[in-house]
Coordinates of C-alpha atoms in Angstrom, one line a residue:
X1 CA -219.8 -231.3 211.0
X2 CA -219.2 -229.8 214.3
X3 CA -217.4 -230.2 217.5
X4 CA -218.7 -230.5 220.7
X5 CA -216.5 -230.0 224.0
X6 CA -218.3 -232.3 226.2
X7 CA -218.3 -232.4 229.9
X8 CA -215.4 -234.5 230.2
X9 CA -213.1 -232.3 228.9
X10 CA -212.8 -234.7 225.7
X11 CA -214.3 -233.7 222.3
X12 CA -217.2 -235.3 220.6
X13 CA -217.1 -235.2 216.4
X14 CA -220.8 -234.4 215.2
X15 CA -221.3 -236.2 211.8
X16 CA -224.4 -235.2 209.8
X17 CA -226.9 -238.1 208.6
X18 CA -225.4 -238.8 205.3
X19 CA -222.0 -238.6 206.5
X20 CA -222.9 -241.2 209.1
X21 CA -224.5 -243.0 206.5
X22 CA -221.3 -243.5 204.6
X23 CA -219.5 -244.3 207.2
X24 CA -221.5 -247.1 208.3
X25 CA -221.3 -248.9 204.2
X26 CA -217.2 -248.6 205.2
X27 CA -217.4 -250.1 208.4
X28 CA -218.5 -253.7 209.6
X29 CA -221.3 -254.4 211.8
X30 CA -218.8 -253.6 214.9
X31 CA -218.1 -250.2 213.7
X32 CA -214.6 -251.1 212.6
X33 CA -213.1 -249.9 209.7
X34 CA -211.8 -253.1 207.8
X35 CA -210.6 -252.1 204.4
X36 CA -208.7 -253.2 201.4
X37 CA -206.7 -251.0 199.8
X38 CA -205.6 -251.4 195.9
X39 CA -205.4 -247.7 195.1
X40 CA -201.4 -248.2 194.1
X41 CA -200.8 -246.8 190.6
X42 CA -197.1 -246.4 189.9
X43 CA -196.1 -248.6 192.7
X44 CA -198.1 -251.6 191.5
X45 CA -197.1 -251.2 187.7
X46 CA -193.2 -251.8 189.3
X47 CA -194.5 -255.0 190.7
X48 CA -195.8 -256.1 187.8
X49 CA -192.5 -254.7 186.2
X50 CA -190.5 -257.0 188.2
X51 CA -191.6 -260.3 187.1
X52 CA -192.0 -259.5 183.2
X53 CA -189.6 -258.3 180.7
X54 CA -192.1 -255.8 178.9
X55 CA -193.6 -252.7 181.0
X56 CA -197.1 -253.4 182.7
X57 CA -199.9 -252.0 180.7
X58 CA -203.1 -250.6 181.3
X59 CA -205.0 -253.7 181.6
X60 CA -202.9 -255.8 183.2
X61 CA -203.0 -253.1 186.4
X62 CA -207.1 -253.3 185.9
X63 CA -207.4 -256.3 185.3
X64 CA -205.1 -257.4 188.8
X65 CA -207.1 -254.6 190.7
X66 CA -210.7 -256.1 189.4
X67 CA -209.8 -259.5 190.6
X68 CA -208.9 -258.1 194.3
X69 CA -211.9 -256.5 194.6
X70 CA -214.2 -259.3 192.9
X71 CA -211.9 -262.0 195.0
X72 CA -211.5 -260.4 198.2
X73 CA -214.4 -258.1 199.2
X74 CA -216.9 -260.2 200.3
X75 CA -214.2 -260.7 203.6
X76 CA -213.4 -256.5 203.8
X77 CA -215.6 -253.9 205.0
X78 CA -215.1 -251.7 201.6
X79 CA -212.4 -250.9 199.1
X80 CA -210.2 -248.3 198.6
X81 CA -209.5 -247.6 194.3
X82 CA -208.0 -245.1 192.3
X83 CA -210.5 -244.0 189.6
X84 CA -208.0 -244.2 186.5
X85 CA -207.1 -247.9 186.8
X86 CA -210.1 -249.0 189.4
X87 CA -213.2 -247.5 188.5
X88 CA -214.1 -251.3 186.8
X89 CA -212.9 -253.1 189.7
X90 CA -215.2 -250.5 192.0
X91 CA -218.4 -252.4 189.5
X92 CA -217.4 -256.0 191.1
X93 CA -216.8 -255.3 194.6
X94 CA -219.0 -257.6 196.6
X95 CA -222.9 -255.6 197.6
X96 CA -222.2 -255.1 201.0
X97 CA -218.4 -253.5 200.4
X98 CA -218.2 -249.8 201.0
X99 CA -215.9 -247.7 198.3
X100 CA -213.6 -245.3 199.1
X101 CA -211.8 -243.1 196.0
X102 CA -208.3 -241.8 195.7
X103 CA -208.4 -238.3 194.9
X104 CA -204.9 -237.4 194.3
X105 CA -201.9 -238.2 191.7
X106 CA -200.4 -241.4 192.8
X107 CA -196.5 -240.7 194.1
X108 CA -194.7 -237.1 194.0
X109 CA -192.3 -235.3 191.5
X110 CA -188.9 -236.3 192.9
X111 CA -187.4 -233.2 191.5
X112 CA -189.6 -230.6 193.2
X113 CA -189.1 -229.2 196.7
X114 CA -191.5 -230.8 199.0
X115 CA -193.7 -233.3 197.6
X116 CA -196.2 -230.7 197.3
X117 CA -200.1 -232.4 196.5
X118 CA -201.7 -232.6 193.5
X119 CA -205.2 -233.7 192.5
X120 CA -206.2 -235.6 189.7
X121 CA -207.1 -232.6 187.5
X122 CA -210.1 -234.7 185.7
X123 CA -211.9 -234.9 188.9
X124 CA -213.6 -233.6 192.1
X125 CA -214.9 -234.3 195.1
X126 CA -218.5 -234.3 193.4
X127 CA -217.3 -236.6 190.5
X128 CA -216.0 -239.2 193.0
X129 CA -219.1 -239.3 194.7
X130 CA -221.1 -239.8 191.3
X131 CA -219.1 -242.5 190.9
X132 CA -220.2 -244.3 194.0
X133 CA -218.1 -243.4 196.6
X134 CA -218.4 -243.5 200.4
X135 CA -215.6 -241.4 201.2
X136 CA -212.5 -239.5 199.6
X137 CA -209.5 -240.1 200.4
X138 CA -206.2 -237.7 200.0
X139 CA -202.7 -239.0 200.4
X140 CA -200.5 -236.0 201.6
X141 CA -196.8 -236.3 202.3
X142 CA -196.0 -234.3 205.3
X143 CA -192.7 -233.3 207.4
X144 CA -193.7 -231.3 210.3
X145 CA -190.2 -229.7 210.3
X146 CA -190.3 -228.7 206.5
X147 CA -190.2 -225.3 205.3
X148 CA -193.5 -223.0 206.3
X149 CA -193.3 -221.9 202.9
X150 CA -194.1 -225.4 201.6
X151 CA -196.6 -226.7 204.6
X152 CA -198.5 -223.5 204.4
X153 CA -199.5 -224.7 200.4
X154 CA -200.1 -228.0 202.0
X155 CA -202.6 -226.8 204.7
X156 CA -204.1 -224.7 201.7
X157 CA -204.7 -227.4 200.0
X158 CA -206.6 -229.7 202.6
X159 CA -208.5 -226.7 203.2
X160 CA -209.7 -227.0 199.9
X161 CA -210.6 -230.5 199.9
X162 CA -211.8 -230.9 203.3
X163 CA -214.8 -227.8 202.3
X164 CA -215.2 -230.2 198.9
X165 CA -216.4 -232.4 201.1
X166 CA -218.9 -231.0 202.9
X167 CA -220.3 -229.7 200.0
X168 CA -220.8 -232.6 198.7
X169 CA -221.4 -234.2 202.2
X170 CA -219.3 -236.8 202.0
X171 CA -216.6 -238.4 204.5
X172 CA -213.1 -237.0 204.0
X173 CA -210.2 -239.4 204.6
X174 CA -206.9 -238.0 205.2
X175 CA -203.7 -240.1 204.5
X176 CA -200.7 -238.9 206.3
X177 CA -197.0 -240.1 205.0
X178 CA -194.7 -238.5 206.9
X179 CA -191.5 -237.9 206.3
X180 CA -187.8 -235.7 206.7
X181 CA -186.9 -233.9 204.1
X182 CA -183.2 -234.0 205.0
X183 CA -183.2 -238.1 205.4
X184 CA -183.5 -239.2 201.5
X185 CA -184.2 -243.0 203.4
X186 CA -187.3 -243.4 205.7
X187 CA -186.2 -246.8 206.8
X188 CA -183.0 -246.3 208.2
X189 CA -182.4 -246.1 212.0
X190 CA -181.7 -242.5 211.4
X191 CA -185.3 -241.8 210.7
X192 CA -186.9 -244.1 213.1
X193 CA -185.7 -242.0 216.0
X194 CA -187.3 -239.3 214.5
X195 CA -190.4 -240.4 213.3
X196 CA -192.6 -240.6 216.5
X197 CA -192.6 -237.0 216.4
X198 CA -193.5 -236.2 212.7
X199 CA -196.2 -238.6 212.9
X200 CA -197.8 -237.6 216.2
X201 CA -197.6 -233.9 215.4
X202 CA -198.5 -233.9 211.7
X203 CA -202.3 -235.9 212.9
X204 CA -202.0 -233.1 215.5
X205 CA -202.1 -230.3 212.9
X206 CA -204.7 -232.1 210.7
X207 CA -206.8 -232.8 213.7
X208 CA -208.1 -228.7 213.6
X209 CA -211.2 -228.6 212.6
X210 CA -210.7 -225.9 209.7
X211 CA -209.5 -228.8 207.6
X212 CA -213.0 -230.7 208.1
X213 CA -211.0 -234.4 208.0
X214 CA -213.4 -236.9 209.1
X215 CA -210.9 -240.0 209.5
X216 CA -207.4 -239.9 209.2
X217 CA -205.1 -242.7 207.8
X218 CA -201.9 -243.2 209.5
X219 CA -198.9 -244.5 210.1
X220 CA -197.8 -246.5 213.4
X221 CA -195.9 -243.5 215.0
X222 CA -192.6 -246.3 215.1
X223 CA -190.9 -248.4 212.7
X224 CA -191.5 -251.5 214.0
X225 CA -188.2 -253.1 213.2
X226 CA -186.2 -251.5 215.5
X227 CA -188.5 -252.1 218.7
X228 CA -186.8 -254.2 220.8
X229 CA -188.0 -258.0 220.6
X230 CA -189.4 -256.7 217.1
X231 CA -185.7 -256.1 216.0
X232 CA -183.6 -258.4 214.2
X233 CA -180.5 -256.3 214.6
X234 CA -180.3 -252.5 216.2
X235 CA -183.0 -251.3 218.2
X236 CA -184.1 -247.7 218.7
X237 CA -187.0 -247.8 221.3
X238 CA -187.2 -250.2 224.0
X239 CA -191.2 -251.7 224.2
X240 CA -192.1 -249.3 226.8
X241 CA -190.9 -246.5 225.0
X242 CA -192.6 -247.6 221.8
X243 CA -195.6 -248.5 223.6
X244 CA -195.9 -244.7 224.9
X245 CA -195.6 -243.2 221.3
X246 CA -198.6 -245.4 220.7
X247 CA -200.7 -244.1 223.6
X248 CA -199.4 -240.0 223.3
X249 CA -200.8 -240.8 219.1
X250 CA -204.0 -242.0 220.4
X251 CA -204.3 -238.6 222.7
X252 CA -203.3 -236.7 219.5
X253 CA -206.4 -236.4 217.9
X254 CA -210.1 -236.2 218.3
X255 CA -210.7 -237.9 215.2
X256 CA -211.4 -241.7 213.9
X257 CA -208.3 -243.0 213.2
X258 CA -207.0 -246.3 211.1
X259 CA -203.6 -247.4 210.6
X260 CA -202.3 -248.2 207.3
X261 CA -200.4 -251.2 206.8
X262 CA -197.5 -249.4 204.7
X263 CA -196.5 -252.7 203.0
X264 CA -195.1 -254.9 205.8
X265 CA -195.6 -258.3 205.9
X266 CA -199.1 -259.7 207.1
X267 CA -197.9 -261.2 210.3
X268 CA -195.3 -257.8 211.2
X269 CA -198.5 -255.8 210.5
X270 CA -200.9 -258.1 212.8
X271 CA -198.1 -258.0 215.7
X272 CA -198.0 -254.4 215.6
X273 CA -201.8 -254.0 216.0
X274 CA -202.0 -256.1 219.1
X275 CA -198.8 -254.3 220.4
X276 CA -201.1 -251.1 219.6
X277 CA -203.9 -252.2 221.4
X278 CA -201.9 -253.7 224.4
X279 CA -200.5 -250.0 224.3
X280 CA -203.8 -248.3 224.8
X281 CA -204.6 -247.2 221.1
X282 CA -207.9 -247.0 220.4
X283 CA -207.6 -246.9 216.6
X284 CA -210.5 -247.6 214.6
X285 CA -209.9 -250.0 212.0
X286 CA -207.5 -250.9 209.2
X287 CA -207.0 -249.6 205.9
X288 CA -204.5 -252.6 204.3
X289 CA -203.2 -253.0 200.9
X290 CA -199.7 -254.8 200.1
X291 CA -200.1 -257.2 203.1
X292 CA -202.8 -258.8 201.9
X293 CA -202.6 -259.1 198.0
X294 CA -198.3 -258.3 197.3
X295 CA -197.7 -261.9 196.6
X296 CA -200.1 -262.4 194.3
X297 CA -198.9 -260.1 191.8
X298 CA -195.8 -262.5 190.4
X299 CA -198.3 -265.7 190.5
X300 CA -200.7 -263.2 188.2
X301 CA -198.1 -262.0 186.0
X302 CA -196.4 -265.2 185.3
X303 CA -199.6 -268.0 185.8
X304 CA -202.2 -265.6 184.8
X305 CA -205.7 -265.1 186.1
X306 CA -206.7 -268.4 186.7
X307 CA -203.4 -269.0 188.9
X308 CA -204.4 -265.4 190.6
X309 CA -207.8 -266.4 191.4
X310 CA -206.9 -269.5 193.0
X311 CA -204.5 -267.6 195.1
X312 CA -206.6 -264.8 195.8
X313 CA -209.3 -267.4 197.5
X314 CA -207.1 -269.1 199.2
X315 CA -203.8 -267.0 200.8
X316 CA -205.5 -264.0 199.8
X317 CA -208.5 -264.7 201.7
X318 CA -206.5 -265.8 204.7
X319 CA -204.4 -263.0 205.1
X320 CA -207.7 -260.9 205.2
X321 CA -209.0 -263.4 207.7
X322 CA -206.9 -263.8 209.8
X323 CA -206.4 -259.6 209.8
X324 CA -209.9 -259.5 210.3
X325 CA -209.9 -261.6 213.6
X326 CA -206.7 -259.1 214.8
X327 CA -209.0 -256.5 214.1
X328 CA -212.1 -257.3 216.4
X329 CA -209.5 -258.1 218.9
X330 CA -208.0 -254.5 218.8
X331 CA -209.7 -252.3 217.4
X332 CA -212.6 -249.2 218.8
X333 CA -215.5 -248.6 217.2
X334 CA -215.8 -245.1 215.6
X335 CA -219.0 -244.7 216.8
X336 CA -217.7 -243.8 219.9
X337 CA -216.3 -240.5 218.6

């Protein structure tokens, strides 16, 4: 992959043929990027957790991740899957769903400095591909602000996995979490004032081509909740001011770009993508998870799978619907980068 300055002053990414090529299984026939994501490990076994008095096992997280993907691709554009609990459900995914595979460890050692990365040691780049994939994806905590120490092993380290990747010439999909290491709660007010920033300058710095991303994954670059007329209680941006953190994220990067729906409910998450668009974004697609299939965890643990399909085809299908139809509204194709 290359990049082109072109006469506008704008830059133009150069994909190579099979790059291109697994791109298009991930996208719809628009060019948007309309994925389900059900790569949660740790996060999904608390779920599970919650609604049973024994701890989740093994097959109870594969067998809820199979019946997404067998349920609720044939109305997604592809899947995203980790391979230690997912590599089953990856086999029932509807023919015309693209796969993307989670490369790293789900969450972060909470009593390490920096929620430094770390790969799943059993595989690679050229493993995940054997396996089907379209695309690799990386999750990667990272506070702009944080010690250079700690950001220069995190640079390092998407180094490393972006040149994976075009050796095996596959897509590489960067997910972005930012964060403040000095604010223990990303939720609070506290943070949302400061998390336009970390967001906009952390796809800045992952935007250089040395780290050969070919779509990054990303947050919205404001909490929502405390957007006026989104806010229930305190807001911290007024619209317009939230509406230009939108538009100064879409001039951050040269890249493809799809926003993650970071577990919000389905209709806060479709609000926010029209408020996106109406904002000048010019995001590429979706990568969703919780949104869509969150409540159907408790009816799976405590009705079963027959309970789970029913739901799954019906309010699970809907929320993907009815995201889907958001999408064409708002979203860019990535064809035009």
């Amino acid at each position: 992959k290359k990049v082109h300055i072109n006469l506008l002053g704008g830059s133009i990414v150069k994909l190579t043929k099979n790059k291109r090529k697994y791109l298009e299984n991930l996208s719809d026939e628009n060019g948007f990027i309309s994925a389900l994501a059900i790569d949660q490990r740790g996060a999904l076994k608390k779920m599970i957790n919650k609604h049973q008095k024994e701890e989740a096992t093994a097959e109870q997280i594969k067998e809820f991740k199979t019946l997404v993907s067998e349920h609720l691709t044939k109305y997604s554009s592809s899947i995203l899957l980790d391979p230690e609990y997912g590599l089953e459900a990856s086999k029932m995914r509807d023919k015309n769903a693209g796969l993307l595979l989670a490369y790293e460890k789900t969450g972060y050692d909470a009593n390490a400095v920096g929620r430094l990365p770390d790969c799943l040691v059993e595989w690679s780049a050229k493993r995940l591909k054997e396996e089907g994939a379209d695309a690799v994806k990386f999750l990667l905590y990272y506070d702009v602000d944080e010690n250079e120490e700690i950001n220069i092993q995190k640079k390092a380290y998407m180094e490393r996995i972006g040149a994976e990747c075009i050796a095996e010439d596959i897509p590489f999909f960067l997910e972005i979490l930012s964060y403040d290491c000095n604010i223990d709660d990303n939720s609070t007010a506290e943070y949302a004032k400061v998390k336009p920033r970390k967001v906009i300058e952390a796809m800045k710095e992952f935007s250089n081509p040395r780290y050969n991303v070919d779509v990054l994954k990303v947050e919205v670059p404001v909490n929502m909740k405390f957007v006026e007329g989104f806010s229930d209680g305190e807001a911290v941006y007024t619209e317009e001011e939230a509406a230009n953190y939108f538009k100064l994220q879409d001039e951050a990067t040269q890249l493809p770009y799809i926003y993650l729906s970071a577990g919000v409910s389905a209709k806060l998450f479709q609000d926010t993508l029209k408020f996106a668009h109406d904002s000048g974004a010019k995001f590429n697609g979706v990568l969703c998870g919780r949104a869509t299939w969150a409540n159907g965890v408790e009816i799976f643990t405590k009705e079963g799978e027959k309970a789970a399909i029913e739901w799954l085809n019906t309010v699970g299908k809907k929320n993907i619907e009815e995201l889907n139809e958001i999408v064409k509204k708002t979203a860019t194709s990535w064809k035009e980068k």
